[in-house]
Tab-separated table of N, CA and C and ligand atoms in Angstrom:
chain	number	residue	atom	x	y	z
A	91	UNK	N	139.236	38.113	61.683
A	91	UNK	CA	139.226	39.278	62.794
A	91	UNK	C	138.135	39.900	62.091
A	92	UNK	N	137.309	40.622	63.267
A	92	UNK	CA	136.008	41.468	62.512
A	92	UNK	C	136.855	42.424	61.592
A	93	UNK	N	135.863	43.115	60.415
A	93	UNK	CA	136.072	43.901	59.725
A	93	UNK	C	136.566	45.282	60.273
A	94	UNK	N	137.241	46.103	60.237
A	94	UNK	CA	138.036	47.240	60.990
A	94	UNK	C	137.268	48.220	60.715
A	95	UNK	N	136.692	49.109	61.987
A	95	UNK	CA	136.010	50.679	61.983
A	95	UNK	C	136.606	51.768	61.753
A	96	UNK	N	136.358	52.208	60.497
A	96	UNK	CA	136.989	52.850	59.601
A	96	UNK	C	136.430	54.802	59.459
A	97	UNK	N	135.303	53.993	59.869
A	97	UNK	CA	134.385	56.116	60.354
A	97	UNK	C	135.035	56.407	61.473
A	98	UNK	N	135.344	57.828	60.583
A	98	UNK	CA	136.238	58.404	61.889
A	98	UNK	C	135.552	59.227	62.842
A	99	UNK	N	134.238	59.396	63.321
A	99	UNK	CA	133.755	60.112	64.008
A	99	UNK	C	133.928	59.234	64.811
A	100	UNK	N	133.747	57.575	64.810
A	100	UNK	CA	133.196	56.891	66.088
A	100	UNK	C	134.694	56.056	65.794
A	101	UNK	N	135.649	56.370	65.257
A	101	UNK	CA	137.130	56.220	65.857
A	101	UNK	C	137.385	57.468	67.234
A	102	UNK	N	137.283	58.446	66.651
A	102	UNK	CA	137.289	59.335	67.383
A	102	UNK	C	136.755	59.413	69.472
A	103	UNK	N	135.147	58.547	68.821
A	103	UNK	CA	134.284	58.488	69.968
A	103	UNK	C	135.122	57.615	70.855
A	104	UNK	N	134.951	56.709	70.206
A	104	UNK	CA	135.662	55.078	71.088
A	104	UNK	C	137.013	55.106	71.279
A	105	UNK	N	138.258	55.706	70.747
A	105	UNK	CA	139.107	56.042	70.903
A	105	UNK	C	139.321	57.120	72.588
A	106	UNK	N	138.613	57.852	72.037
A	106	UNK	CA	138.428	58.555	73.764
A	106	UNK	C	138.265	58.215	74.268
A	107	UNK	N	137.095	57.632	74.434
A	107	UNK	CA	136.359	56.623	75.357
A	107	UNK	C	137.177	55.990	76.616
A	108	UNK	N	137.853	55.207	75.387
A	108	UNK	CA	139.036	54.457	75.640
A	108	UNK	C	140.612	54.227	76.072
A	109	UNK	N	140.362	56.117	76.289
A	109	UNK	CA	141.838	56.605	76.547
A	109	UNK	C	141.972	55.642	77.999
A	110	UNK	N	141.952	55.593	79.153
A	110	UNK	CA	142.410	54.922	79.845
A	110	UNK	C	142.410	53.347	80.046
A	111	UNK	N	141.701	53.132	79.188
A	111	UNK	CA	141.383	51.475	78.854
A	111	UNK	C	142.944	51.005	78.555
A	112	UNK	N	143.218	51.943	77.357
A	112	UNK	CA	144.172	52.015	76.647
A	112	UNK	C	145.730	51.924	77.279
A	113	UNK	N	145.491	52.619	77.929
A	113	UNK	CA	146.843	53.115	79.036
A	113	UNK	C	147.130	51.932	79.900
A	114	UNK	N	146.030	51.517	80.854
A	114	UNK	CA	146.086	50.109	81.411
A	114	UNK	C	146.947	49.000	80.288
A	115	UNK	N	146.188	48.997	78.978
A	115	UNK	CA	146.078	47.896	78.359
A	115	UNK	C	148.006	48.255	77.760
A	116	UNK	N	148.216	49.480	78.052
A	116	UNK	CA	149.757	49.863	77.502
A	116	UNK	C	151.110	49.197	78.694
A	117	UNK	N	150.591	49.331	79.797
A	117	UNK	CA	151.230	48.985	81.065
A	117	UNK	C	151.172	47.566	80.889
A	118	UNK	N	149.710	46.643	80.816
A	118	UNK	CA	149.697	45.332	80.355
A	118	UNK	C	150.515	44.873	79.511
A	119	UNK	N	150.967	45.087	78.062
A	119	UNK	CA	151.752	44.964	77.223
A	119	UNK	C	153.279	45.061	78.146
A	120	UNK	N	153.842	45.957	78.979
A	120	UNK	CA	154.942	45.945	79.492
A	120	UNK	C	155.372	45.014	80.460
A	121	UNK	N	154.227	44.604	81.092
A	121	UNK	CA	154.470	43.303	81.778
A	121	UNK	C	154.620	42.009	81.190
A	122	UNK	N	153.677	42.206	80.142
A	122	UNK	CA	153.465	40.475	79.374
A	122	UNK	C	154.590	40.176	78.358
A	123	UNK	N	154.772	38.981	77.902
A	123	UNK	CA	155.808	38.748	76.643
A	123	UNK	C	154.411	38.732	75.432
A	124	UNK	N	154.707	39.224	74.315
A	124	UNK	CA	154.098	39.104	73.314
A	124	UNK	C	155.194	38.802	71.958
A	125	UNK	N	154.806	38.295	70.657
A	125	UNK	CA	155.454	38.341	69.700
A	125	UNK	C	154.981	39.643	69.012
A	126	UNK	N	156.266	40.641	69.020
A	126	UNK	CA	156.359	42.182	68.405
A	126	UNK	C	156.395	41.739	66.473
A	127	UNK	N	156.480	40.440	66.276
A	127	UNK	CA	156.505	40.083	64.840
A	127	UNK	C	155.209	39.979	64.629
A	128	UNK	N	154.428	39.146	65.433
A	128	UNK	CA	152.925	38.865	65.409
A	128	UNK	C	152.307	39.955	65.271
A	129	UNK	N	152.531	41.026	65.955
A	129	UNK	CA	151.380	42.101	66.196
A	129	UNK	C	151.996	43.196	65.454
A	130	UNK	N	153.321	43.452	64.756
A	130	UNK	CA	153.483	43.962	63.508
A	130	UNK	C	152.715	43.162	62.226
A	131	UNK	N	152.446	41.801	61.911
A	131	UNK	CA	151.694	41.229	61.272
A	131	UNK	C	150.309	41.646	61.158
A	132	UNK	N	149.677	41.446	62.222
A	132	UNK	CA	148.379	42.346	62.793
A	132	UNK	C	147.803	43.781	61.881
A	133	UNK	N	148.963	44.472	62.769
A	133	UNK	CA	148.554	45.487	62.666
A	133	UNK	C	148.634	45.504	60.728
A	134	UNK	N	149.931	45.095	60.262
A	134	UNK	CA	150.020	45.409	58.767
A	134	UNK	C	148.661	44.735	57.932
A	135	UNK	N	147.962	43.412	58.773
A	135	UNK	CA	146.809	42.856	57.525
A	135	UNK	C	145.221	44.359	57.926
A	136	UNK	N	145.639	44.892	58.676
A	136	UNK	CA	144.564	46.342	59.127
A	136	UNK	C	144.785	46.993	58.189
A	137	UNK	N	145.883	47.384	58.122
A	137	UNK	CA	146.624	48.514	57.143
A	137	UNK	C	146.091	48.264	55.537
A	138	UNK	N	146.021	46.948	55.888
A	138	UNK	CA	145.899	46.670	54.277
A	138	UNK	C	144.413	46.625	54.097
A	139	UNK	N	143.856	46.452	55.243
A	139	UNK	CA	142.521	46.637	54.721
A	139	UNK	C	141.702	48.397	55.111
A	140	UNK	N	142.551	48.907	54.881
A	140	UNK	CA	142.301	50.573	55.028
A	140	UNK	C	142.598	51.509	54.152
A	141	UNK	N	142.304	52.346	53.265
A	141	UNK	CA	142.504	52.873	52.487
A	141	UNK	C	143.078	54.502	53.050
A	142	UNK	N	144.417	54.782	53.019
A	142	UNK	CA	144.635	56.041	53.852
A	142	UNK	C	144.527	56.994	53.074
A	143	UNK	N	144.302	56.830	51.775
A	143	UNK	CA	144.430	58.104	50.245
A	143	UNK	C	142.736	58.569	51.038
A	144	UNK	N	141.982	57.710	51.256
A	144	UNK	CA	140.835	58.017	51.363
A	144	UNK	C	140.164	58.617	52.679
A	145	UNK	N	141.418	58.569	53.879
A	145	UNK	CA	141.195	58.639	55.076
A	145	UNK	C	142.096	60.348	55.486
A	146	UNK	N	143.198	60.040	55.405
A	146	UNK	CA	144.451	61.350	55.341
A	146	UNK	C	144.116	62.022	56.816
A	147	UNK	N	143.388	61.634	57.751
A	147	UNK	CA	143.230	61.786	59.055
A	147	UNK	C	144.368	62.175	60.268
A	148	UNK	N	145.242	61.654	59.959
A	148	UNK	CA	146.789	61.968	60.272
A	148	UNK	C	147.469	63.414	60.041
A	149	UNK	N	147.053	63.547	58.421
A	149	UNK	CA	147.608	64.641	57.711
A	149	UNK	C	146.818	65.831	58.526
A	150	UNK	N	145.547	65.976	58.403
A	150	UNK	CA	144.640	66.900	59.252
A	150	UNK	C	144.593	67.168	61.017
A	151	UNK	N	145.047	66.133	61.777
A	151	UNK	CA	145.222	66.398	63.271
A	151	UNK	C	146.751	66.152	63.698
A	152	UNK	N	147.765	65.567	63.114
A	152	UNK	CA	148.676	65.735	63.903
A	152	UNK	C	150.225	66.683	63.341
A	153	UNK	N	150.685	66.979	64.160
A	153	UNK	CA	151.910	67.472	63.636
A	153	UNK	C	152.674	66.330	62.878
A	154	UNK	N	153.061	67.172	61.698
A	154	UNK	CA	154.727	66.191	61.245
A	154	UNK	C	155.930	66.307	61.254
A	155	UNK	N	156.281	65.665	62.397
A	155	UNK	CA	158.632	65.718	62.583
A	155	UNK	C	158.358	65.808	61.283
A	156	UNK	N	160.066	66.955	60.881
A	156	UNK	CA	160.303	66.678	59.970
A	156	UNK	C	162.192	67.182	59.850
A	157	UNK	N	162.632	65.719	59.234
A	157	UNK	CA	163.960	65.852	59.885
A	157	UNK	C	165.172	66.894	58.514
A	158	UNK	N	166.105	66.650	58.893
A	158	UNK	CA	167.224	67.583	57.957
A	158	UNK	C	167.201	66.889	56.288
A	159	UNK	N	167.415	65.180	56.572
A	159	UNK	CA	167.150	64.566	55.578
A	159	UNK	C	165.677	64.713	55.039
A	160	UNK	N	165.180	64.857	55.130
A	160	UNK	CA	163.603	65.315	54.521
A	160	UNK	C	163.710	66.432	53.949
A	161	UNK	N	164.112	67.524	54.741
A	161	UNK	CA	164.049	69.197	54.266
A	161	UNK	C	165.169	68.639	52.884
A	162	UNK	N	166.320	68.039	52.899
A	162	UNK	CA	167.098	68.368	51.594
A	162	UNK	C	166.483	67.491	50.191
A	163	UNK	N	165.809	66.121	50.817
A	163	UNK	CA	165.023	65.839	49.619
A	163	UNK	C	164.583	66.570	48.980
A	164	UNK	N	163.139	66.961	50.421
A	164	UNK	CA	161.857	67.715	49.935
A	164	UNK	C	162.541	69.260	48.993
A	165	UNK	N	163.284	69.315	49.734
A	165	UNK	CA	163.848	70.959	48.800
A	165	UNK	C	164.246	70.905	47.685
A	166	UNK	N	165.021	69.751	47.500
A	166	UNK	CA	165.601	69.106	46.114
A	166	UNK	C	164.163	69.159	45.346
A	167	UNK	N	163.868	68.135	45.738
A	167	UNK	CA	162.354	67.862	44.466
A	167	UNK	C	161.046	69.204	44.133
A	168	UNK	N	161.680	70.132	45.000
A	168	UNK	CA	160.622	71.264	45.213
A	168	UNK	C	161.502	72.619	44.117
A	169	UNK	N	162.671	71.908	43.692
A	169	UNK	CA	163.429	73.054	43.300
A	169	UNK	C	164.014	74.350	43.951
A	170	UNK	N	163.633	74.299	45.251
A	170	UNK	CA	164.030	75.464	45.814
A	170	UNK	C	165.628	74.969	46.621
A	171	UNK	N	165.809	76.167	47.802
A	171	UNK	CA	166.925	76.032	48.665
A	171	UNK	C	166.837	75.524	49.838
A	172	UNK	N	167.577	74.752	50.443
A	172	UNK	CA	166.883	74.001	51.536
A	172	UNK	C	166.963	75.046	52.407
A	173	UNK	N	167.719	76.416	52.497
A	173	UNK	CA	167.250	77.016	53.731
A	173	UNK	C	165.574	77.941	52.918
A	174	UNK	N	165.232	78.146	52.206
A	174	UNK	CA	164.223	78.957	51.859
A	174	UNK	C	163.245	77.603	52.045
A	175	UNK	N	162.981	76.648	51.437
A	175	UNK	CA	161.828	75.427	51.821
A	175	UNK	C	161.999	75.305	53.294
A	176	UNK	N	163.093	75.154	54.856
A	176	UNK	CA	162.587	74.951	55.527
A	176	UNK	C	162.316	76.434	56.587
A	177	UNK	N	162.527	78.018	55.717
A	177	UNK	CA	162.076	79.287	56.011
A	177	UNK	C	160.338	79.101	55.950
A	178	UNK	N	160.013	78.424	54.413
A	178	UNK	CA	158.719	78.865	53.937
A	178	UNK	C	157.702	77.107	54.797
A	179	UNK	N	158.671	76.646	54.683
A	179	UNK	CA	157.753	75.146	55.457
A	179	UNK	C	157.393	74.742	56.321
A	180	UNK	N	158.047	75.240	57.249
A	180	UNK	CA	158.541	74.446	58.681
A	180	UNK	C	158.093	75.595	59.679
A	181	UNK	N	158.656	74.901	60.876
A	181	UNK	CA	158.125	75.777	62.083
A	181	UNK	C	158.846	74.872	63.169
A	182	UNK	N	158.657	75.624	64.961
A	182	UNK	CA	158.804	74.993	65.902
A	182	UNK	C	157.940	74.043	66.272
A	183	UNK	N	157.565	72.809	66.561
A	183	UNK	CA	156.390	72.372	67.506
A	183	UNK	C	156.197	72.961	68.945
A	184	UNK	N	155.170	73.425	69.041
A	184	UNK	CA	154.798	73.707	70.507
A	184	UNK	C	155.099	72.967	71.369
A	185	UNK	N	154.847	71.819	71.154
A	185	UNK	CA	155.375	70.879	72.248
A	185	UNK	C	157.202	70.342	72.776
A	186	UNK	N	157.541	70.081	71.599
A	186	UNK	CA	159.041	70.288	72.227
A	186	UNK	C	160.132	70.714	71.096
A	187	UNK	N	159.417	71.820	70.496
A	187	UNK	CA	160.667	73.072	70.114
A	187	UNK	C	161.005	72.194	68.760
A	188	UNK	N	161.189	70.614	68.133
A	188	UNK	CA	161.230	70.276	67.087
A	188	UNK	C	160.717	70.675	66.121
A	189	UNK	N	161.804	70.799	64.832
A	189	UNK	CA	161.174	71.334	63.405
A	189	UNK	C	160.035	70.297	62.674
A	190	UNK	N	158.784	70.929	62.638
A	190	UNK	CA	157.858	70.530	62.071
A	190	UNK	C	157.054	71.103	60.956
A	191	UNK	N	156.330	70.140	59.682
A	191	UNK	CA	155.967	71.086	58.647
A	191	UNK	C	155.109	71.837	59.131
A	192	UNK	N	154.578	73.876	58.551
A	192	UNK	CA	153.998	74.430	58.845
A	192	UNK	C	152.516	73.779	58.955
A	193	UNK	N	151.465	74.191	59.480
A	193	UNK	CA	150.091	73.851	58.970
A	193	UNK	C	148.985	75.077	59.026
A	194	UNK	N	148.189	74.212	58.303
A	194	UNK	CA	146.914	75.631	58.278
A	194	UNK	C	145.739	75.296	59.091
A	195	UNK	N	144.897	75.684	58.735
A	195	UNK	CA	143.557	75.581	59.562
A	195	UNK	C	142.982	74.083	59.250
A	196	UNK	N	143.301	73.681	57.660
A	196	UNK	CA	142.845	71.715	57.565
A	196	UNK	C	144.029	70.761	57.610
A	197	UNK	N	145.058	71.709	58.193
A	197	UNK	CA	146.114	70.464	58.383
A	197	UNK	C	147.434	70.585	58.413
A	198	UNK	N	148.102	69.676	57.500
A	198	UNK	CA	149.598	70.198	57.058
A	198	UNK	C	149.422	70.765	55.819
A	199	UNK	N	150.167	71.992	55.626
A	199	UNK	CA	150.626	72.366	54.607
A	199	UNK	C	150.436	72.170	53.162
A	200	UNK	N	150.608	70.978	53.032
A	200	UNK	CA	151.181	69.891	52.036
A	200	UNK	C	149.559	69.289	51.407
A	201	UNK	N	148.764	69.538	52.424
A	201	UNK	CA	147.422	68.842	52.314
A	201	UNK	C	146.649	69.605	51.125
A	202	UNK	N	146.099	68.825	50.251
A	202	UNK	CA	145.352	69.221	49.303
A	202	UNK	C	143.878	68.048	49.596
A	203	UNK	N	143.079	68.597	49.887
A	203	UNK	CA	141.913	67.642	49.971
A	203	UNK	C	142.512	66.668	51.114
A	204	UNK	N	142.102	65.351	50.468
A	204	UNK	CA	143.057	64.338	51.374
A	204	UNK	C	144.212	63.618	50.760
A	205	UNK	N	144.576	64.570	49.837
A	205	UNK	CA	146.290	64.057	48.594
A	205	UNK	C	146.718	64.816	49.813
A	206	UNK	N	148.228	64.417	49.368
A	206	UNK	CA	149.375	64.980	49.857
A	206	UNK	C	149.865	65.589	48.290
A	207	UNK	N	150.650	66.575	48.031
A	207	UNK	CA	150.936	67.430	47.288
A	207	UNK	C	152.233	67.044	47.019
A	208	UNK	N	153.006	66.328	48.166
A	208	UNK	CA	154.289	65.855	48.048
A	208	UNK	C	154.387	64.706	48.342
A	209	UNK	N	153.793	63.867	47.829
A	209	UNK	CA	153.391	62.361	48.041
A	209	UNK	C	155.089	61.332	47.590
A	210	UNK	N	155.246	61.253	47.030
A	210	UNK	CA	156.290	61.070	46.293
A	210	UNK	C	158.024	61.130	47.336
A	211	UNK	N	158.083	62.277	47.629
A	211	UNK	CA	159.105	62.769	48.733
A	211	UNK	C	158.984	62.868	50.180
A	212	UNK	N	157.423	62.591	50.481
A	212	UNK	CA	156.897	63.001	51.615
A	212	UNK	C	157.904	62.397	52.985
A	213	UNK	N	158.101	63.483	54.109
A	213	UNK	CA	158.791	62.677	55.174
A	213	UNK	C	158.809	61.541	55.671
A	214	UNK	N	159.953	61.007	55.890
A	214	UNK	CA	159.630	59.842	56.255
A	214	UNK	C	159.012	59.289	57.553
A	215	UNK	N	158.082	60.049	58.201
A	215	UNK	CA	157.363	59.737	59.370
A	215	UNK	C	155.896	59.182	58.964
A	216	UNK	N	155.713	60.538	57.329
A	216	UNK	CA	154.883	59.970	57.160
A	216	UNK	C	154.575	58.556	56.443
A	217	UNK	N	155.644	58.137	55.727
A	217	UNK	CA	155.745	56.840	55.284
A	217	UNK	C	155.414	55.683	56.201
A	218	UNK	N	156.074	56.404	57.267
A	218	UNK	CA	156.134	54.909	58.366
A	218	UNK	C	154.827	55.023	59.127
A	219	UNK	N	154.190	56.104	59.209
A	219	UNK	CA	152.714	56.385	59.982
A	219	UNK	C	152.122	55.574	59.824
A	220	UNK	N	151.094	54.667	61.009
A	220	UNK	CA	151.185	55.196	61.892
A	220	UNK	C	152.170	54.564	63.112
A	221	UNK	N	153.468	53.416	62.802
A	221	UNK	CA	154.269	53.641	63.231
A	221	UNK	C	154.076	52.175	64.168
A	222	UNK	N	153.086	50.951	63.564
A	222	UNK	CA	152.898	50.123	63.893
A	222	UNK	C	153.624	49.163	63.210
A	223	UNK	N	153.021	49.024	61.734
A	223	UNK	CA	154.127	48.264	60.874
A	223	UNK	C	155.594	48.512	60.688
A	224	UNK	N	155.872	49.506	60.849
A	224	UNK	CA	157.232	50.357	60.572
A	224	UNK	C	157.810	51.175	61.321
A	225	UNK	N	158.763	51.256	61.875
A	225	UNK	CA	159.017	52.116	63.243
A	225	UNK	C	160.896	51.719	63.897
A	226	UNK	N	161.204	52.316	64.258
A	226	UNK	CA	162.473	52.094	65.756
A	226	UNK	C	161.712	51.316	66.430
A	227	UNK	N	162.651	50.483	66.829
A	227	UNK	CA	162.680	49.947	68.272
A	227	UNK	C	161.402	48.788	68.044
A	228	UNK	N	160.625	48.267	69.239
A	228	UNK	CA	159.463	47.689	69.283
A	228	UNK	C	158.272	47.956	69.214
A	229	UNK	N	157.468	47.476	69.243
A	229	UNK	CA	155.992	48.252	69.528
A	229	UNK	C	155.726	48.649	70.926
A	230	UNK	N	156.240	47.893	71.651
A	230	UNK	CA	155.920	48.410	73.090
A	230	UNK	C	156.600	49.754	73.168
A	231	UNK	N	157.745	49.886	72.851
A	231	UNK	CA	158.388	51.012	73.033
A	231	UNK	C	157.667	52.474	73.012
A	232	UNK	N	156.916	51.597	71.555
A	232	UNK	CA	155.951	53.424	70.607
A	232	UNK	C	154.560	53.248	71.451
A	233	UNK	N	154.270	52.572	72.267
A	233	UNK	CA	152.653	52.153	72.696
A	233	UNK	C	152.764	53.469	73.121
A	234	UNK	N	152.888	54.309	73.843
A	234	UNK	CA	152.984	55.738	74.712
A	234	UNK	C	152.144	56.532	73.521
A	235	UNK	N	152.653	56.625	72.253
A	235	UNK	CA	151.792	57.148	71.703
A	235	UNK	C	150.921	56.991	70.866
A	236	UNK	N	150.672	55.687	71.036
A	236	UNK	CA	149.626	54.818	70.346
A	236	UNK	C	148.282	54.773	70.897
A	237	UNK	N	148.245	55.589	72.337
A	237	UNK	CA	147.280	56.056	73.107
A	237	UNK	C	146.488	56.995	72.611
A	238	UNK	N	146.889	58.415	71.844
A	238	UNK	CA	146.572	59.216	71.260
A	238	UNK	C	146.175	59.002	70.269
A	239	UNK	N	146.781	58.486	69.144
A	239	UNK	CA	146.709	57.878	68.088
A	239	UNK	C	145.479	57.084	67.677
A	240	UNK	N	144.972	56.182	68.722
A	240	UNK	CA	144.119	55.676	68.968
A	240	UNK	C	142.512	56.418	68.515
A	241	UNK	N	142.349	57.703	68.937
A	241	UNK	CA	141.509	58.681	68.772
A	241	UNK	C	141.688	59.163	67.531
A	242	UNK	N	142.653	59.270	66.477
A	242	UNK	CA	141.905	59.200	65.119
A	242	UNK	C	142.586	58.594	64.157
A	243	UNK	N	143.273	57.248	64.303
A	243	UNK	CA	143.895	56.711	63.405
A	243	UNK	C	143.282	55.395	63.515
A	244	UNK	N	142.303	54.565	62.181
A	244	UNK	CA	141.728	53.968	62.267
A	244	UNK	C	142.636	52.541	62.345
A	245	UNK	N	143.510	52.575	62.119
A	245	UNK	CA	144.921	51.408	62.034
A	245	UNK	C	145.315	51.447	63.271
A	246	UNK	N	145.455	52.295	63.743
A	246	UNK	CA	146.242	52.357	65.395
A	246	UNK	C	144.759	51.919	66.799
A	247	UNK	N	143.815	52.286	66.474
A	247	UNK	CA	142.561	51.820	66.563
A	247	UNK	C	142.326	50.337	67.211
A	248	UNK	N	142.169	49.912	65.383
A	248	UNK	CA	141.691	48.365	65.527
A	248	UNK	C	142.697	47.530	65.977
A	249	UNK	N	143.905	48.199	65.384
A	249	UNK	CA	145.086	46.888	65.739
A	249	UNK	C	145.442	46.997	67.920
A	250	UNK	N	144.648	47.599	68.286
A	250	UNK	CA	144.758	47.561	69.659
A	250	UNK	C	144.152	47.163	69.950
A	251	UNK	N	142.553	46.828	69.166
A	251	UNK	CA	141.414	45.979	70.190
A	251	UNK	C	141.900	44.293	69.300
A	252	UNK	N	142.806	44.446	67.913
A	252	UNK	CA	143.156	42.846	67.680
A	252	UNK	C	144.311	42.480	68.531
A	253	UNK	N	145.102	43.405	69.751
A	253	UNK	CA	145.869	42.983	70.588
A	253	UNK	C	145.219	42.584	71.809
A	254	UNK	N	144.185	43.405	71.894
A	254	UNK	CA	143.736	43.082	73.261
A	254	UNK	C	142.942	41.622	73.462
A	255	UNK	N	142.110	41.281	72.357
A	255	UNK	CA	142.074	39.683	71.970
A	255	UNK	C	142.654	39.219	72.042
A	256	UNK	N	144.059	38.734	71.228
A	256	UNK	CA	144.844	37.674	71.142
A	256	UNK	C	145.549	37.975	73.085
A	257	UNK	N	145.865	38.837	73.465
A	257	UNK	CA	146.211	38.802	74.731
A	257	UNK	C	145.230	38.556	75.760
A	258	UNK	N	144.013	38.387	75.395
A	258	UNK	CA	142.990	38.021	76.443
A	258	UNK	C	143.379	39.621	77.819
A	259	UNK	N	142.971	40.424	77.086
A	259	UNK	CA	143.471	41.693	78.210
A	259	UNK	C	141.829	41.722	78.581
A	260	UNK	N	141.279	42.357	79.821
A	260	UNK	CA	140.083	42.612	80.505
A	260	UNK	C	139.535	44.213	80.050
A	261	UNK	N	139.091	44.274	79.334
A	261	UNK	CA	138.619	45.417	78.402
A	261	UNK	C	137.861	46.056	79.827
A	262	UNK	N	137.637	47.407	80.169
A	262	UNK	CA	137.012	47.926	81.192
A	262	UNK	C	135.234	47.166	81.038
A	263	UNK	N	134.623	47.385	81.638
A	263	UNK	CA	133.021	46.422	81.362
A	263	UNK	C	132.520	47.936	80.950
A	264	UNK	N	132.696	49.301	81.140
A	264	UNK	CA	131.741	50.184	79.984
A	264	UNK	C	132.176	50.209	78.525
A	265	UNK	N	133.191	49.817	78.281
A	265	UNK	CA	133.667	49.619	77.418
A	265	UNK	C	133.595	48.404	76.415
A	266	UNK	N	132.759	47.264	77.009
A	266	UNK	CA	132.513	46.232	76.597
A	266	UNK	C	131.244	45.767	74.932
B	64	SF4	S1	153.993	65.978	54.128
B	64	SF4	FE1	152.135	64.440	52.912
B	64	SF4	S2	151.672	62.655	53.714
B	64	SF4	FE2	153.056	64.328	55.177
B	64	SF4	S3	151.409	65.113	56.607
B	64	SF4	FE3	151.651	66.370	54.934
B	64	SF4	S4	150.116	65.666	53.619
B	64	SF4	FE4	149.972	64.580	55.278
B	65	SF4	S1	147.572	56.471	58.839
B	65	SF4	FE1	145.527	56.089	59.993
B	65	SF4	S2	144.993	58.511	60.070
B	65	SF4	FE2	146.544	58.092	58.790
B	65	SF4	S3	145.255	58.228	56.628
B	65	SF4	FE3	145.989	56.112	57.374
B	65	SF4	S4	144.619	55.164	58.865
B	65	SF4	FE4	144.279	57.542	58.469
């Protein structure tokens, strides 16, 4: 496997350029058999080569879903009531009305530079992100989320490229 691309400007440019190709690849995966375990291992290998603490891009650009279980854990760690935590640090998603962490112009409210200020107690979705190595269900069932994630997450972008090579997927000629 070639070394992963980690430059976020490049990831944005390439992931955006390949939106249509990646959508076509998602449908290709749906129609063909592949080993979920093998693809998780490929993503794990790529994840091992990328320093998330140096990147932090998902905390800057993506909404962070938060569950009641997360809220209970984090509020306890912060020494406040769950009610106070929810009203101070969460809001409703503009997309689906689910509870998410509040955001500032720099990203998640708990982001300080590239550091998560509640790292030990962060929400489950943050622990599992970008949900290629860890997550419920098959990779194929989560592929619809990966097309957008490939525009900002180096783990997702590089994993999709590796999957295309493994499956012998025909890339769009302009993207080769
Ligand atoms: S809680 Fe921490 S890890 Fe999760 S999005 Fe916010 S800053 Fe990032
Ligand atoms: S999960 Fe992706 S976007 Fe988030 S910090 Fe790691 S490499 Fe960057």
